[in-house]
Amino acid sequence: MQRLFLFLYQYRAFLIFLFLEVICLWLIVRNNSFQSAGFFNSSNRIAGNLLQSSDNVSDYFNLADVNNNLAAENARLKQELEALNSRLQYLKLDTTYETTDTTLVTDIDTLTQDSLQIEKYQFLSAKVINKSVRNYNNYITINKGRSEGVEPDMAVIGNDGVVGKVKAASQHFAVITSVLHSDFQISSKIDKTGDLCTAKWPGNDPYHAELLFVPRHVEVEVGDSIVTSGYNAIFPEGVPVGVVSDVEITEDALFYNITIDLASNFNEIGYVYLIKNSLKTEQDSIQQEAEKFYAQ
Amino acid sequence: MLNKGIITQIFSFILYVLVQVLLLKNIVLFDKSFCFLYIAFLLLIPVEAKVLGLMVVGFITGLAIDTFYDSLGIHAAASVFIMFVRNYWLNMLTPQGGYDSGTVPTISSNGLRWFTSYVLPLIFLHHCVLFLLESWGFGLLGFTLSKAFFSTCFTYIVMLITQYLFYTKKRSL
């Protein structure tokens, strides 16, 4: 027994070294598992407040850019609103005068369905206070947390397209797993043909991503736009993911090698929108039930 | 005397961590070179420090950095690793006549050539561990190694600059 203690004492440095490294590895593995809420991330109170005050300072330097972007976004939204309004008015007029028209009835049906779809998703805007772009696993910290209604697994989009999804939220801050993360996959589709595929970031270049599982019978061309499929209950359908920039296929391959230009420029993200899908639990549970049913 | 040493260490710890997470975190040159100046704090702890204490300090510093980088455990693991290696490396590099008690391994106390041979391999080791853990495998080995190489250069240069600016003979931080 005494010799055991002597042995332990003699190699205490190495043993403590091993012990600390094992703790680190355990932390890394636990942090890598996709869904987790921990104290040691930038959403905790001290780190969040520090990053926020640092961001307040650096804000002044890109106010002009942010203003321009917001103005452009405003203009676009106004235009959209105008278009929708005019459509609505037209429909109202029509319903009062020609209620017998059958095509109109279906039109109104789609309209009410649309409004259901709109209510399904709730939007929440937030400001980016910290981000990384050049690591293998990149995260974004925002200035809204649980008290504003942010929850893990909410989808995050920017002005131009997909940004990521919420990983962990504290009272006033939240950490977002960016699309530039080695575990992140977006269920997407080719807008033109509707074929399903998966977008994934390969790990080196923050402007490009790969498109996986596009079978060779699909006709893909450079310039096709890729949007989210809406099949995984996190992202709504039709959010831009990117644009095809390079298409390759070898003789015997089953799938294309496709590179896309990501729609969002992660270097310049200042504001993001969080999307809450109010029907998410319902969709997930019915899908799981169906899977169970077919598994038998 | 000891008390004063500990207070300056705590002060420089806070300073290095703040500079790292508020300033240097936002600087990436040529998409590849990162600057992790905070390891200068670890490397400049006085020579006679025991390896156990060094590793604990390394672990705490790493966790503090990880909190801001959202990379829980990665910086901690790399820091603990170089802290474990540090004393063996210092023993190998002992100048003639040994170290004076309370020596801080800086340029002003041991000269530029000694400092380079002390610091450069440890920085490279730290960055290799860091980037390999971050990529979690050897999938992008070439890219990872080039990242480690360029980051080592960047960190080393910034470390030299801080040495010449703040660690002069008269007024040591």
CSV table of C-alpha atoms in Angstrom, one decimal:
chain,number,residue,atom,x,y,z
A,1,MET,CA,0.0,0.0,0.0
A,2,GLN,CA,2.8,2.3,1.0
A,3,ARG,CA,4.5,1.6,-2.3
A,4,LEU,CA,1.4,2.4,-4.2
A,5,PHE,CA,1.2,5.8,-2.5
A,6,LEU,CA,4.9,6.3,-3.1
A,7,PHE,CA,4.3,5.5,-6.8
A,8,LEU,CA,1.4,7.9,-7.0
A,9,TYR,CA,3.5,10.6,-5.3
A,10,GLN,CA,6.4,10.1,-7.6
A,11,TYR,CA,4.4,10.4,-10.7
A,12,ARG,CA,2.0,13.0,-9.4
A,13,ALA,CA,2.8,15.6,-12.1
A,14,PHE,CA,2.1,13.2,-14.9
A,15,LEU,CA,-1.0,11.9,-13.3
A,16,ILE,CA,-2.4,15.4,-12.7
A,17,PHE,CA,-1.5,16.2,-16.3
A,18,LEU,CA,-3.5,13.2,-17.5
A,19,PHE,CA,-6.3,14.0,-15.2
A,20,LEU,CA,-6.6,17.6,-16.5
A,21,GLU,CA,-6.3,16.5,-20.1
A,22,VAL,CA,-9.1,14.0,-19.6
A,23,ILE,CA,-11.3,16.7,-18.1
A,24,CYS,CA,-10.6,18.9,-21.2
A,25,LEU,CA,-11.4,16.1,-23.6
A,26,TRP,CA,-14.6,15.3,-21.8
A,27,LEU,CA,-15.5,19.0,-22.0
A,28,ILE,CA,-14.8,19.0,-25.7
A,29,VAL,CA,-16.8,15.9,-26.4
A,30,ARG,CA,-19.7,17.2,-24.4
A,31,ASN,CA,-19.5,20.5,-26.1
A,32,ASN,CA,-19.4,18.9,-29.5
A,33,SER,CA,-22.6,17.0,-28.9
A,34,PHE,CA,-24.9,19.3,-30.7
A,35,GLN,CA,-27.5,20.2,-28.2
A,36,SER,CA,-26.2,21.4,-24.9
A,37,ALA,CA,-26.5,24.3,-22.5
A,38,GLY,CA,-23.4,25.0,-20.4
A,39,PHE,CA,-22.1,27.7,-18.3
A,40,PHE,CA,-18.7,28.0,-20.0
A,41,ASN,CA,-19.8,29.6,-23.2
A,42,SER,CA,-20.1,33.2,-24.3
A,43,SER,CA,-23.8,33.4,-23.3
A,44,ASN,CA,-23.0,33.5,-19.6
A,45,ARG,CA,-23.5,36.8,-17.8
A,46,ILE,CA,-19.9,38.0,-17.4
A,47,ALA,CA,-18.8,37.1,-20.9
A,48,GLY,CA,-22.0,38.3,-22.5
A,49,ASN,CA,-21.8,41.7,-20.8
A,50,LEU,CA,-18.2,42.1,-21.6
A,51,LEU,CA,-18.7,41.3,-25.3
A,52,GLN,CA,-21.7,43.5,-25.4
A,53,SER,CA,-19.8,46.5,-24.1
A,54,SER,CA,-16.9,45.8,-26.5
A,55,ASP,CA,-19.4,45.6,-29.3
A,56,ASN,CA,-20.9,48.9,-28.3
A,57,VAL,CA,-17.5,50.5,-29.0
A,58,SER,CA,-16.8,48.8,-32.3
A,59,ASP,CA,-20.4,49.5,-33.4
A,60,TYR,CA,-19.6,53.1,-34.2
A,61,PHE,CA,-17.1,52.1,-36.9
A,62,ASN,CA,-19.6,50.3,-39.0
A,63,LEU,CA,-22.7,52.3,-38.4
A,64,ALA,CA,-22.8,53.5,-42.0
A,65,ASP,CA,-22.8,49.9,-43.4
A,66,VAL,CA,-25.4,48.7,-41.0
A,67,ASN,CA,-27.6,51.7,-41.8
A,68,ASN,CA,-27.3,51.0,-45.5
A,69,ASN,CA,-28.2,47.4,-45.1
A,70,LEU,CA,-31.2,48.2,-42.9
A,71,ALA,CA,-32.4,50.8,-45.4
A,72,ALA,CA,-32.1,48.3,-48.2
A,73,GLU,CA,-33.9,45.7,-46.2
A,74,ASN,CA,-36.6,48.3,-45.3
A,75,ALA,CA,-37.1,49.2,-48.9
A,76,ARG,CA,-37.4,45.6,-50.0
A,77,LEU,CA,-40.0,44.8,-47.2
A,78,LYS,CA,-42.0,47.9,-48.1
A,79,GLN,CA,-42.1,46.8,-51.7
A,80,GLU,CA,-43.2,43.4,-50.7
A,81,LEU,CA,-45.9,44.8,-48.4
A,82,GLU,CA,-47.2,47.0,-51.2
A,83,ALA,CA,-47.4,44.0,-53.5
A,84,LEU,CA,-49.3,41.9,-51.0
A,85,ASN,CA,-51.6,44.7,-50.1
A,86,SER,CA,-52.6,45.3,-53.7
A,87,ARG,CA,-53.3,41.6,-54.1
A,88,LEU,CA,-55.4,41.6,-51.0
A,89,GLN,CA,-57.4,44.6,-52.1
A,90,TYR,CA,-58.0,43.0,-55.5
A,91,LEU,CA,-59.3,39.9,-53.8
A,92,LYS,CA,-61.6,41.8,-51.5
A,93,LEU,CA,-63.0,43.7,-54.4
A,94,ASP,CA,-63.5,40.5,-56.3
A,95,THR,CA,-65.3,38.7,-53.5
A,96,THR,CA,-67.8,41.5,-53.1
A,97,TYR,CA,-68.7,41.6,-56.8
A,98,GLU,CA,-68.4,38.1,-58.2
A,99,THR,CA,-68.9,35.6,-55.4
A,100,THR,CA,-70.0,33.0,-57.9
A,101,ASP,CA,-66.6,32.7,-59.5
A,102,THR,CA,-65.1,29.3,-58.5
A,103,THR,CA,-61.5,30.1,-59.3
A,104,LEU,CA,-61.7,32.9,-56.8
A,105,VAL,CA,-62.8,30.6,-54.0
A,106,THR,CA,-59.7,28.5,-54.3
A,107,ASP,CA,-57.7,31.7,-54.3
A,108,ILE,CA,-59.2,32.8,-51.0
A,109,ASP,CA,-58.5,29.3,-49.6
A,110,THR,CA,-54.8,29.5,-50.4
A,111,LEU,CA,-54.9,33.0,-48.8
A,112,THR,CA,-56.2,31.7,-45.5
A,113,GLN,CA,-53.7,28.9,-45.7
A,114,ASP,CA,-51.0,31.3,-46.2
A,115,SER,CA,-51.9,33.3,-43.2
A,116,LEU,CA,-51.9,30.1,-41.2
A,117,GLN,CA,-48.4,29.5,-42.5
A,118,ILE,CA,-47.4,33.0,-41.6
A,119,GLU,CA,-48.7,32.6,-38.0
A,120,LYS,CA,-46.8,29.3,-37.8
A,121,TYR,CA,-43.5,31.2,-37.7
A,122,GLN,CA,-42.8,34.0,-35.3
A,123,PHE,CA,-39.9,36.3,-36.0
A,124,LEU,CA,-37.6,38.0,-33.5
A,125,SER,CA,-34.7,40.3,-34.3
A,126,ALA,CA,-31.4,40.3,-32.4
A,127,LYS,CA,-28.0,42.0,-32.6
A,128,VAL,CA,-24.8,40.0,-33.1
A,129,ILE,CA,-22.3,40.9,-30.3
A,130,ASN,CA,-19.7,38.3,-31.0
A,131,LYS,CA,-18.8,35.9,-33.8
A,132,SER,CA,-16.1,33.8,-35.2
A,133,VAL,CA,-15.7,32.9,-38.9
A,134,ARG,CA,-12.3,31.2,-39.3
A,135,ASN,CA,-12.4,28.3,-36.9
A,136,TYR,CA,-13.6,24.8,-37.7
A,137,ASN,CA,-16.6,25.3,-35.4
A,138,ASN,CA,-17.9,28.8,-35.5
A,139,TYR,CA,-20.4,30.3,-33.2
A,140,ILE,CA,-22.3,33.6,-33.0
A,141,THR,CA,-23.4,35.3,-29.8
A,142,ILE,CA,-26.5,37.6,-29.8
A,143,ASN,CA,-28.0,40.0,-27.3
A,144,LYS,CA,-31.3,38.3,-26.7
A,145,GLY,CA,-31.9,35.4,-24.4
A,146,ARG,CA,-34.6,33.4,-22.6
A,147,SER,CA,-36.3,36.4,-21.2
A,148,GLU,CA,-37.0,37.6,-24.7
A,149,GLY,CA,-38.3,34.2,-25.8
A,150,VAL,CA,-35.1,32.7,-27.3
A,151,GLU,CA,-35.0,28.9,-27.0
A,152,PRO,CA,-32.5,26.3,-28.1
A,153,ASP,CA,-33.1,24.9,-31.6
A,154,MET,CA,-34.7,28.1,-33.0
A,155,ALA,CA,-33.7,28.8,-36.6
A,156,VAL,CA,-31.6,31.9,-37.3
A,157,ILE,CA,-31.5,33.8,-40.6
A,158,GLY,CA,-29.9,37.0,-41.8
A,159,ASN,CA,-30.9,39.5,-44.4
A,160,ASP,CA,-29.5,37.3,-47.2
A,161,GLY,CA,-30.1,33.7,-46.0
A,162,VAL,CA,-29.5,31.0,-43.5
A,163,VAL,CA,-27.2,31.7,-40.6
A,164,GLY,CA,-27.6,28.9,-38.1
A,165,LYS,CA,-29.6,27.7,-35.1
A,166,VAL,CA,-29.6,28.5,-31.4
A,167,LYS,CA,-27.4,26.2,-29.4
A,168,ALA,CA,-27.8,27.6,-25.9
A,169,ALA,CA,-29.6,30.5,-24.3
A,170,SER,CA,-29.0,32.2,-21.0
A,171,GLN,CA,-31.2,34.9,-19.4
A,172,HIS,CA,-30.1,37.8,-21.7
A,173,PHE,CA,-27.8,36.2,-24.3
A,174,ALA,CA,-27.7,33.2,-26.6
A,175,VAL,CA,-25.1,31.3,-28.6
A,176,ILE,CA,-25.9,30.3,-32.2
A,177,THR,CA,-24.3,27.4,-34.0
A,178,SER,CA,-23.3,29.0,-37.3
A,179,VAL,CA,-23.7,27.2,-40.6
A,180,LEU,CA,-19.9,27.3,-40.5
A,181,HIS,CA,-19.8,24.4,-38.1
A,182,SER,CA,-18.5,20.9,-38.8
A,183,ASP,CA,-21.7,19.3,-37.5
A,184,PHE,CA,-24.2,21.5,-39.2
A,185,GLN,CA,-26.2,20.2,-42.1
A,186,ILE,CA,-29.0,22.0,-43.8
A,187,SER,CA,-31.8,20.1,-45.4
A,188,SER,CA,-32.2,22.0,-48.7
A,189,LYS,CA,-33.5,21.7,-52.2
A,190,ILE,CA,-32.6,22.9,-55.6
A,191,ASP,CA,-35.1,25.7,-56.2
A,192,LYS,CA,-35.6,25.0,-59.9
A,193,THR,CA,-36.2,21.3,-59.8
A,194,GLY,CA,-37.2,20.7,-56.2
A,195,ASP,CA,-34.7,17.9,-55.7
A,196,LEU,CA,-33.7,17.4,-52.0
A,197,CYS,CA,-30.1,17.7,-51.0
A,198,THR,CA,-27.9,18.5,-48.0
A,199,ALA,CA,-25.7,21.6,-47.6
A,200,LYS,CA,-22.7,21.2,-45.4
A,201,TRP,CA,-19.7,23.4,-44.7
A,202,PRO,CA,-16.4,21.5,-45.4
A,203,GLY,CA,-14.3,23.5,-42.9
A,204,ASN,CA,-11.9,25.8,-44.6
A,205,ASP,CA,-13.5,28.7,-46.5
A,206,PRO,CA,-16.3,30.9,-45.0
A,207,TYR,CA,-17.8,31.8,-48.3
A,208,HIS,CA,-18.4,28.3,-49.8
A,209,ALA,CA,-20.1,25.1,-48.8
A,210,GLU,CA,-20.7,21.7,-50.4
A,211,LEU,CA,-23.9,20.3,-51.6
A,212,LEU,CA,-24.2,16.6,-50.8
A,213,PHE,CA,-26.5,13.8,-52.1
A,214,VAL,CA,-27.6,15.3,-55.4
A,215,PRO,CA,-28.2,12.2,-57.6
A,216,ARG,CA,-26.8,12.2,-61.1
A,217,HIS,CA,-30.1,12.2,-63.0
A,218,VAL,CA,-30.8,15.7,-61.7
A,219,GLU,CA,-29.8,18.5,-64.0
A,220,VAL,CA,-27.8,21.0,-62.0
A,221,GLU,CA,-26.2,24.1,-63.5
A,222,VAL,CA,-24.0,26.8,-62.2
A,223,GLY,CA,-26.2,29.6,-61.0
A,224,ASP,CA,-29.0,27.5,-59.7
A,225,SER,CA,-30.2,28.8,-56.3
A,226,ILE,CA,-30.4,26.5,-53.3
A,227,VAL,CA,-33.1,27.1,-50.6
A,228,THR,CA,-34.1,25.3,-47.4
A,229,SER,CA,-36.5,22.4,-47.9
A,230,GLY,CA,-38.6,23.0,-44.7
A,231,TYR,CA,-38.6,19.3,-44.0
A,232,ASN,CA,-36.9,19.4,-40.6
A,233,ALA,CA,-39.3,21.7,-38.7
A,234,ILE,CA,-36.5,24.2,-37.9
A,235,PHE,CA,-36.1,26.4,-41.0
A,236,PRO,CA,-39.2,27.5,-42.9
A,237,GLU,CA,-39.3,26.5,-46.6
A,238,GLY,CA,-37.5,28.7,-49.1
A,239,VAL,CA,-34.9,30.5,-47.1
A,240,PRO,CA,-31.9,31.1,-49.4
A,241,VAL,CA,-28.9,28.9,-48.7
A,242,GLY,CA,-26.6,29.7,-51.6
A,243,VAL,CA,-26.0,29.6,-55.3
A,244,VAL,CA,-24.3,26.8,-57.2
A,245,SER,CA,-20.8,27.9,-58.2
A,246,ASP,CA,-19.2,24.7,-59.4
A,247,VAL,CA,-20.6,21.3,-60.6
A,248,GLU,CA,-18.5,18.2,-61.1
A,249,ILE,CA,-19.2,14.6,-61.6
A,250,THR,CA,-16.9,11.6,-62.3
A,251,GLU,CA,-17.8,8.6,-64.5
A,252,ASP,CA,-18.8,6.2,-61.8
A,253,ALA,CA,-20.0,8.5,-59.0
A,254,LEU,CA,-23.6,8.3,-57.7
A,255,PHE,CA,-23.7,11.9,-56.6
A,256,TYR,CA,-22.4,15.2,-57.9
A,257,ASN,CA,-19.6,17.2,-56.3
A,258,ILE,CA,-21.2,20.6,-56.0
A,259,THR,CA,-19.8,23.7,-54.5
A,260,ILE,CA,-22.1,26.6,-53.6
A,261,ASP,CA,-21.5,30.2,-52.7
A,262,LEU,CA,-23.2,30.8,-49.3
A,263,ALA,CA,-26.0,33.4,-49.4
A,264,SER,CA,-25.0,35.0,-46.1
A,265,ASN,CA,-21.7,36.8,-45.7
A,266,PHE,CA,-20.7,35.7,-42.3
A,267,ASN,CA,-18.0,38.4,-42.0
A,268,GLU,CA,-20.6,41.1,-42.1
A,269,ILE,CA,-23.5,39.9,-40.2
A,270,GLY,CA,-24.7,42.5,-37.8
A,271,TYR,CA,-28.3,41.7,-37.2
A,272,VAL,CA,-30.1,38.3,-37.3
A,273,TYR,CA,-33.7,37.1,-37.2
A,274,LEU,CA,-34.7,34.2,-35.0
A,275,ILE,CA,-37.6,32.1,-36.2
A,276,LYS,CA,-39.8,30.2,-33.8
A,277,ASN,CA,-41.9,27.5,-35.3
A,278,SER,CA,-44.9,27.2,-33.1
A,279,LEU,CA,-45.9,23.9,-34.7
A,280,LYS,CA,-42.5,22.3,-34.3
A,281,THR,CA,-43.3,19.9,-31.5
A,282,GLU,CA,-46.4,18.8,-33.3
A,283,GLN,CA,-44.5,18.2,-36.5
A,284,ASP,CA,-41.7,16.4,-34.8
A,285,SER,CA,-44.0,14.1,-32.7
A,286,ILE,CA,-46.1,13.1,-35.7
A,287,GLN,CA,-43.0,12.3,-37.7
A,288,GLN,CA,-41.6,10.2,-34.9
A,289,GLU,CA,-44.8,8.4,-34.5
A,290,ALA,CA,-44.9,7.7,-38.2
A,291,GLU,CA,-41.4,6.4,-38.1
A,292,LYS,CA,-42.2,4.1,-35.3
A,293,PHE,CA,-45.2,2.8,-37.2
A,294,TYR,CA,-43.1,2.0,-40.2
A,295,ALA,CA,-40.3,0.5,-38.2
A,296,GLN,CA,-42.6,-2.3,-37.0
B,1,MET,CA,7.7,39.9,-1.9
B,2,LEU,CA,5.8,36.8,-2.8
B,3,ASN,CA,2.6,38.6,-2.3
B,4,LYS,CA,3.6,41.3,-4.7
B,5,GLY,CA,4.6,38.7,-7.3
B,6,ILE,CA,1.2,37.0,-7.1
B,7,ILE,CA,-0.6,40.3,-7.4
B,8,THR,CA,1.3,41.2,-10.6
B,9,GLN,CA,0.6,37.7,-12.0
B,10,ILE,CA,-3.1,38.1,-11.4
B,11,PHE,CA,-3.0,41.6,-12.9
B,12,SER,CA,-1.2,40.4,-16.0
B,13,PHE,CA,-3.6,37.4,-16.3
B,14,ILE,CA,-6.6,39.7,-16.4
B,15,LEU,CA,-4.8,42.0,-18.9
B,16,TYR,CA,-3.7,39.2,-21.2
B,17,VAL,CA,-7.2,37.6,-21.2
B,18,LEU,CA,-8.9,40.9,-21.9
B,19,VAL,CA,-6.5,41.8,-24.8
B,20,GLN,CA,-7.0,38.3,-26.2
B,21,VAL,CA,-10.8,38.2,-26.2
B,22,LEU,CA,-11.5,41.9,-26.9
B,23,LEU,CA,-8.8,42.7,-29.4
B,24,LEU,CA,-6.9,39.7,-30.8
B,25,LYS,CA,-9.9,37.5,-31.2
B,26,ASN,CA,-11.0,39.8,-34.1
B,27,ILE,CA,-7.7,39.7,-35.9
B,28,VAL,CA,-7.1,36.9,-38.4
B,29,LEU,CA,-4.4,37.5,-41.1
B,30,PHE,CA,-4.7,35.9,-44.5
B,31,ASP,CA,-7.5,33.6,-43.3
B,32,LYS,CA,-4.9,31.5,-41.5
B,33,SER,CA,-2.8,33.2,-38.9
B,34,PHE,CA,-4.4,33.7,-35.5
B,35,CYS,CA,-2.8,35.4,-32.6
B,36,PHE,CA,-3.0,33.7,-29.2
B,37,LEU,CA,-0.9,36.1,-27.2
B,38,TYR,CA,-2.4,34.8,-23.9
B,39,ILE,CA,0.1,32.0,-23.8
B,40,ALA,CA,2.8,34.6,-23.2
B,41,PHE,CA,1.3,34.9,-19.7
B,42,LEU,CA,1.8,31.2,-19.2
B,43,LEU,CA,5.3,31.2,-20.6
B,44,LEU,CA,6.4,34.2,-18.6
B,45,ILE,CA,5.6,32.7,-15.1
B,46,PRO,CA,8.9,32.7,-13.1
B,47,VAL,CA,11.2,29.8,-13.7
B,48,GLU,CA,11.0,28.1,-10.4
B,49,ALA,CA,7.2,27.6,-10.4
B,50,LYS,CA,6.2,23.9,-9.8
B,51,VAL,CA,4.7,21.9,-12.6
B,52,LEU,CA,1.5,21.2,-10.7
B,53,GLY,CA,0.7,24.8,-10.1
B,54,LEU,CA,1.6,25.6,-13.7
B,55,MET,CA,-0.8,23.1,-15.1
B,56,VAL,CA,-3.6,24.3,-12.8
B,57,VAL,CA,-2.9,27.9,-14.0
B,58,GLY,CA,-2.9,26.7,-17.6
B,59,PHE,CA,-6.2,25.0,-17.1
B,60,ILE,CA,-7.9,28.0,-15.6
B,61,THR,CA,-6.4,30.4,-18.3
B,62,GLY,CA,-7.5,28.0,-21.0
B,63,LEU,CA,-11.1,27.8,-19.6
B,64,ALA,CA,-11.3,31.6,-19.4
B,65,ILE,CA,-10.3,31.9,-23.1
B,66,ASP,CA,-12.6,29.0,-24.1
B,67,THR,CA,-15.5,30.7,-22.5
B,68,PHE,CA,-15.2,33.6,-25.0
B,69,TYR,CA,-14.2,31.5,-28.0
B,70,ASP,CA,-17.1,29.0,-27.4
B,71,SER,CA,-14.7,26.2,-27.8
B,72,LEU,CA,-15.0,24.6,-24.4
B,73,GLY,CA,-11.9,22.5,-23.4
B,74,ILE,CA,-9.8,23.1,-26.5
B,75,HIS,CA,-7.6,26.0,-25.3
B,76,ALA,CA,-7.6,24.4,-21.8
B,77,ALA,CA,-6.2,21.2,-23.2
B,78,ALA,CA,-3.5,22.9,-25.3
B,79,SER,CA,-2.5,25.2,-22.4
B,80,VAL,CA,-2.2,22.3,-19.9
B,81,PHE,CA,-0.1,20.5,-22.4
B,82,ILE,CA,2.5,23.2,-22.9
B,83,MET,CA,2.5,23.8,-19.1
B,84,PHE,CA,3.4,20.2,-18.6
B,85,VAL,CA,6.2,20.3,-21.1
B,86,ARG,CA,7.5,23.8,-20.1
B,87,ASN,CA,9.7,22.8,-17.1
B,88,TYR,CA,11.4,20.0,-19.0
B,89,TRP,CA,12.1,22.3,-21.8
B,90,LEU,CA,13.4,25.0,-19.4
B,91,ASN,CA,15.7,22.4,-17.8
B,92,MET,CA,17.1,21.5,-21.2
B,93,LEU,CA,17.8,25.2,-22.0
B,94,THR,CA,19.5,26.1,-18.7
B,95,PRO,CA,22.1,28.7,-19.4
B,96,GLN,CA,25.6,28.4,-18.0
B,97,GLY,CA,25.4,28.9,-14.2
B,98,GLY,CA,21.7,28.1,-14.0
B,99,TYR,CA,18.8,30.4,-13.5
B,100,ASP,CA,18.9,33.0,-10.8
B,101,SER,CA,16.1,32.6,-8.3
B,102,GLY,CA,13.0,34.5,-9.3
B,103,THR,CA,14.1,34.8,-12.9
B,104,VAL,CA,11.3,35.6,-15.4
B,105,PRO,CA,12.1,34.0,-18.7
B,106,THR,CA,12.0,37.2,-20.8
B,107,ILE,CA,14.3,38.7,-23.4
B,108,SER,CA,15.7,41.3,-21.0
B,109,SER,CA,16.9,38.6,-18.6
B,110,ASN,CA,18.2,36.0,-21.0
B,111,GLY,CA,18.6,37.6,-24.4
B,112,LEU,CA,16.7,37.3,-27.7
B,113,ARG,CA,18.3,34.0,-28.9
B,114,TRP,CA,17.6,32.1,-25.7
B,115,PHE,CA,14.1,33.5,-25.6
B,116,THR,CA,13.4,32.5,-29.2
B,117,SER,CA,14.6,28.9,-28.6
B,118,TYR,CA,12.5,28.8,-25.5
B,119,VAL,CA,9.3,30.2,-26.8
B,120,LEU,CA,9.0,29.2,-30.5
B,121,PRO,CA,8.8,25.4,-30.0
B,122,LEU,CA,6.3,25.8,-27.2
B,123,ILE,CA,4.1,28.1,-29.3
B,124,PHE,CA,4.2,25.7,-32.2
B,125,LEU,CA,3.3,22.8,-29.9
B,126,HIS,CA,0.4,24.7,-28.4
B,127,HIS,CA,-1.0,25.7,-31.8
B,128,CYS,CA,-0.7,22.2,-33.2
B,129,VAL,CA,-2.6,20.7,-30.2
B,130,LEU,CA,-5.1,23.5,-30.5
B,131,PHE,CA,-5.9,23.2,-34.2
B,132,LEU,CA,-5.8,19.4,-34.2
B,133,LEU,CA,-8.3,19.3,-31.4
B,134,GLU,CA,-10.4,21.9,-33.0
B,135,SER,CA,-10.6,20.0,-36.3
B,136,TRP,CA,-11.1,16.9,-34.3
B,137,GLY,CA,-9.1,14.6,-36.4
B,138,PHE,CA,-6.6,14.5,-39.2
B,139,GLY,CA,-9.1,15.1,-42.0
B,140,LEU,CA,-7.7,18.5,-43.0
B,141,LEU,CA,-4.2,17.9,-41.8
B,142,GLY,CA,-2.4,20.0,-44.4
B,143,PHE,CA,-4.7,23.0,-43.7
B,144,THR,CA,-4.4,22.5,-40.0
B,145,LEU,CA,-0.6,22.4,-40.1
B,146,SER,CA,-0.4,25.5,-42.3
B,147,LYS,CA,-2.7,27.2,-39.9
B,148,ALA,CA,-0.5,26.2,-37.0
B,149,PHE,CA,2.6,27.4,-38.8
B,150,PHE,CA,1.4,30.8,-39.8
B,151,SER,CA,-0.3,31.4,-36.4
B,152,THR,CA,3.0,30.5,-34.7
B,153,CYS,CA,4.8,33.2,-36.7
B,154,PHE,CA,2.1,35.7,-35.9
B,155,THR,CA,1.9,35.0,-32.2
B,156,TYR,CA,5.7,35.0,-31.9
B,157,ILE,CA,6.0,38.4,-33.6
B,158,VAL,CA,3.3,39.9,-31.4
B,159,MET,CA,5.0,38.4,-28.4
B,160,LEU,CA,8.3,39.9,-29.3
B,161,ILE,CA,6.7,43.3,-29.8
B,162,THR,CA,5.1,43.2,-26.3
B,163,GLN,CA,8.4,42.1,-24.9
B,164,TYR,CA,10.2,45.1,-26.2
B,165,LEU,CA,7.4,47.4,-25.3
B,166,PHE,CA,6.5,46.4,-21.8
B,167,TYR,CA,9.2,44.1,-20.4
B,168,THR,CA,12.1,46.5,-20.3
B,169,LYS,CA,14.8,46.0,-17.7
B,170,LYS,CA,13.8,48.9,-15.4
B,171,ARG,CA,10.0,48.7,-15.5
B,172,SER,CA,8.9,45.1,-15.6
B,173,LEU,CA,5.2,44.4,-15.7
